[in-house]
Short mmCIF file of C-alpha atoms in Angstrom, two decimals:
data_model
loop_
_atom_site.label_atom_id
_atom_site.label_comp_id
_atom_site.label_asym_id
_atom_site.label_seq_id
_atom_site.Cartn_x
_atom_site.Cartn_y
_atom_site.Cartn_z
CA GLY K 1 5.90 56.32 89.58
CA TYR K 2 7.54 53.05 88.83
CA SER K 3 6.64 49.62 90.10
CA ASN K 4 8.95 47.77 92.47
CA LEU K 5 9.56 45.26 89.66
CA GLN K 6 10.66 48.04 87.27
CA GLU K 7 12.96 49.47 89.95
CA TYR K 8 14.36 46.01 90.74
CA ASN K 9 14.96 45.13 87.06
CA GLU K 10 16.80 48.44 86.54
CA GLY K 11 18.86 48.03 89.72
CA THR K 12 17.71 51.35 91.18
CA ASP K 13 17.54 52.23 94.89
CA LEU K 14 13.92 51.89 96.05
CA THR K 15 14.55 54.32 98.94
CA ASN K 16 15.92 57.11 96.71
CA ALA K 17 13.25 59.02 94.75
CA ASP K 18 15.90 60.49 92.43
CA ASP K 19 17.23 57.04 91.46
CA LYS K 20 14.71 55.91 88.85
CA PRO K 21 14.72 53.62 85.80
CA VAL K 22 15.99 55.08 82.54
CA GLU K 23 13.18 55.78 80.11
CA VAL K 24 13.92 54.73 76.54
CA SER K 25 11.61 56.19 73.92
CA GLU K 26 13.19 54.43 70.93
CA VAL K 27 14.96 51.17 70.43
CA PRO K 28 18.63 52.00 69.80
CA TYR K 29 20.12 51.11 66.43
CA THR K 30 23.35 51.48 64.54
CA GLN K 31 23.93 52.38 60.92
CA GLY K 32 25.05 49.78 58.44
CA LEU K 33 24.33 46.24 57.33
CA ILE K 34 25.13 42.92 59.00
CA GLY K 35 27.23 40.86 56.59
CA GLN K 36 27.30 37.08 56.95
CA TYR K 37 30.30 35.58 55.16
CA TYR K 38 30.40 32.01 53.87
CA SER K 39 32.81 29.75 52.05
CA GLY K 40 31.20 28.22 48.98
CA ARG K 41 29.15 29.93 46.29
CA ASP K 42 25.76 29.06 47.80
CA PHE K 43 26.20 30.03 51.46
CA ASP K 44 27.66 26.58 52.12
CA GLU K 45 29.69 27.07 55.32
CA PHE K 46 29.21 30.05 57.63
CA ARG K 47 32.55 31.60 58.62
CA PHE K 48 31.84 34.93 60.35
CA ALA K 49 29.60 37.99 60.55
CA ARG K 50 30.43 41.68 60.86
CA LEU K 51 28.89 45.13 60.62
CA ASP K 52 29.59 46.77 57.25
CA THR K 53 28.89 50.45 56.56
CA GLY K 54 27.69 49.68 53.03
CA VAL K 55 27.91 47.22 50.17
CA THR K 56 30.89 48.81 48.43
CA ASN K 57 33.52 46.15 47.97
CA ASN K 58 36.22 45.56 45.39
CA TRP K 59 38.28 42.64 46.62
CA SER K 60 39.91 42.16 43.19
CA SER K 61 41.35 38.62 43.23
CA ALA K 62 41.56 38.50 47.04
CA SER K 63 38.92 37.68 49.64
CA PRO K 64 37.12 39.92 52.16
CA ASP K 65 38.95 38.31 55.08
CA SER K 66 41.64 35.72 55.82
CA ARG K 67 38.89 33.36 57.06
CA LEU K 68 37.58 33.02 53.48
CA PRO K 69 39.13 31.62 50.32
CA ASN K 70 40.00 34.03 47.48
CA ASP K 71 37.45 32.31 45.22
CA ARG K 72 34.17 30.48 45.82
CA PHE K 73 32.68 32.46 48.68
CA SER K 74 29.35 34.20 49.29
CA VAL K 75 28.00 37.02 51.44
CA ARG K 76 24.52 37.88 52.66
CA TRP K 77 23.85 41.37 54.07
CA TYR K 78 20.80 42.26 56.20
CA SER K 79 19.55 45.69 57.19
CA MET K 80 16.53 47.95 57.45
CA LEU K 81 16.25 50.74 54.87
CA VAL K 82 14.69 53.90 56.28
CA PRO K 83 13.71 56.42 53.57
CA GLN K 84 14.95 59.94 54.34
CA PHE K 85 11.98 62.07 53.33
CA ASP K 86 9.02 63.46 55.28
CA SER K 87 5.80 62.37 53.59
CA GLY K 88 4.28 60.41 50.73
CA GLU K 89 6.06 57.85 48.58
CA ARG K 90 9.13 57.87 46.37
CA SER K 91 10.64 55.50 43.88
CA TYR K 92 14.11 54.19 44.65
CA GLU K 93 16.45 52.57 42.15
CA PHE K 94 18.76 49.84 43.42
CA ARG K 95 21.94 49.63 41.31
CA VAL K 96 24.22 46.66 41.73
CA THR K 97 27.57 46.43 40.00
CA ARG K 98 28.92 42.95 40.48
CA ASP K 99 31.40 40.28 39.46
CA ASP K 100 30.00 37.43 39.74
CA GLY K 101 26.37 37.15 41.02
CA SER K 102 23.98 39.16 43.19
CA ARG K 103 20.37 39.50 44.30
CA VAL K 104 18.60 42.32 46.17
CA TYR K 105 15.36 41.88 48.10
CA VAL K 106 13.45 44.88 49.47
CA ASP K 107 10.53 44.21 51.79
CA GLY K 108 10.59 40.56 50.67
CA GLU K 109 10.39 41.39 46.95
CA LEU K 110 13.22 40.43 44.59
CA VAL K 111 14.11 43.72 42.87
CA VAL K 112 17.50 42.80 41.35
CA ASP K 113 18.17 39.26 40.12
CA ALA K 114 21.66 38.93 38.70
CA TRP K 115 22.62 35.63 40.29
CA THR K 116 23.72 33.74 37.19
CA GLY K 117 25.67 34.47 34.05
CA GLY K 118 28.18 36.74 35.68
CA THR K 119 31.81 36.99 34.81
CA GLY K 120 33.21 40.44 34.49
CA THR K 121 31.76 43.58 36.03
CA THR K 122 28.16 44.32 35.04
CA THR K 123 25.53 46.70 36.49
CA PHE K 124 21.91 45.68 37.09
CA THR K 125 19.02 47.81 38.37
CA GLY K 126 15.60 47.44 39.92
CA ARG K 127 13.03 49.86 41.38
CA LYS K 128 10.80 49.88 44.41
CA THR K 129 8.40 52.54 45.72
CA LEU K 130 8.85 53.25 49.42
CA ALA K 131 6.77 55.27 51.89
CA ALA K 132 8.05 57.85 54.36
CA GLY K 133 8.17 56.84 58.01
CA GLN K 134 8.54 53.11 57.37
CA ALA K 135 11.52 50.80 57.71
CA TYR K 136 11.94 48.16 55.00
CA PRO K 137 13.96 44.95 55.36
CA VAL K 138 16.72 44.67 52.76
CA VAL K 139 18.71 41.55 51.91
CA VAL K 140 21.65 41.69 49.49
CA GLU K 141 23.24 38.43 48.37
CA TYR K 142 26.56 38.01 46.58
CA THR K 143 28.37 35.01 45.16
CA GLU K 144 31.98 34.83 43.95
CA GLY K 145 33.17 32.15 41.57
CA TYR K 146 36.68 32.69 40.23
CA GLY K 147 38.88 35.67 39.47
CA GLY K 148 37.74 39.19 40.29
CA ALA K 149 35.45 39.76 43.27
CA ARG K 150 33.37 42.94 43.35
CA ILE K 151 29.98 44.16 44.49
CA VAL K 152 28.78 47.74 44.85
CA MET K 153 25.16 48.54 45.65
CA GLN K 154 23.86 52.07 45.31
CA VAL K 155 20.41 53.36 46.22
CA VAL K 156 19.19 56.28 44.10
CA ASP K 157 16.21 58.50 44.92
CA THR K 158 14.68 58.74 41.43
CA SER K 159 12.81 61.98 42.24
CA THR K 160 16.08 63.83 42.93
CA GLY K 161 18.59 61.65 41.07
CA GLN K 162 20.70 61.62 44.24
CA THR K 163 22.72 58.55 45.19
CA LEU K 164 22.05 58.10 48.88
CA ASP K 165 24.74 57.65 51.53
CA PRO K 166 24.36 54.09 52.87
CA THR K 167 25.20 55.24 56.41
CA SER K 168 22.14 57.52 56.38
CA ILE K 169 19.58 54.95 55.18
CA PHE K 170 20.63 51.50 56.51
CA ARG K 171 20.07 50.54 60.17
CA VAL K 172 20.44 47.41 62.21
#
């Protein structure tokens, strides 16, 4: 049975045995990454946040949104990466193609550091071994100076060579 407090908190009818609290076995989540968008190259002034399905953006010489300038903005994405294999460990490669700067942290470790020296589109990579059944915090940072604005992050399972679909591995 359920306690009166559980019934009360759920708004169920204490006199009806069929009206019982909903049992939730897992915390619900949604796929994607939370993007926090700022004006300024160093996360200077927060403007807005939104859910993005992945980090696959080519804004060219525009901005991600009318609330940001076309140049001199930055974005920080947060998510949990959940490896899609059953047991053991696998190495993942994080590929970032960017114009201007980017950083990628996985489980608190900086795996891609391409924050400075960026004009023009360049790809950087870093690797991290991940275990099955665990969720890893991921932070992706991007800074735009002037001109073209682009960032694409891909996650590759190095044991299969497969580029993973961001909607299948990122959860918030």
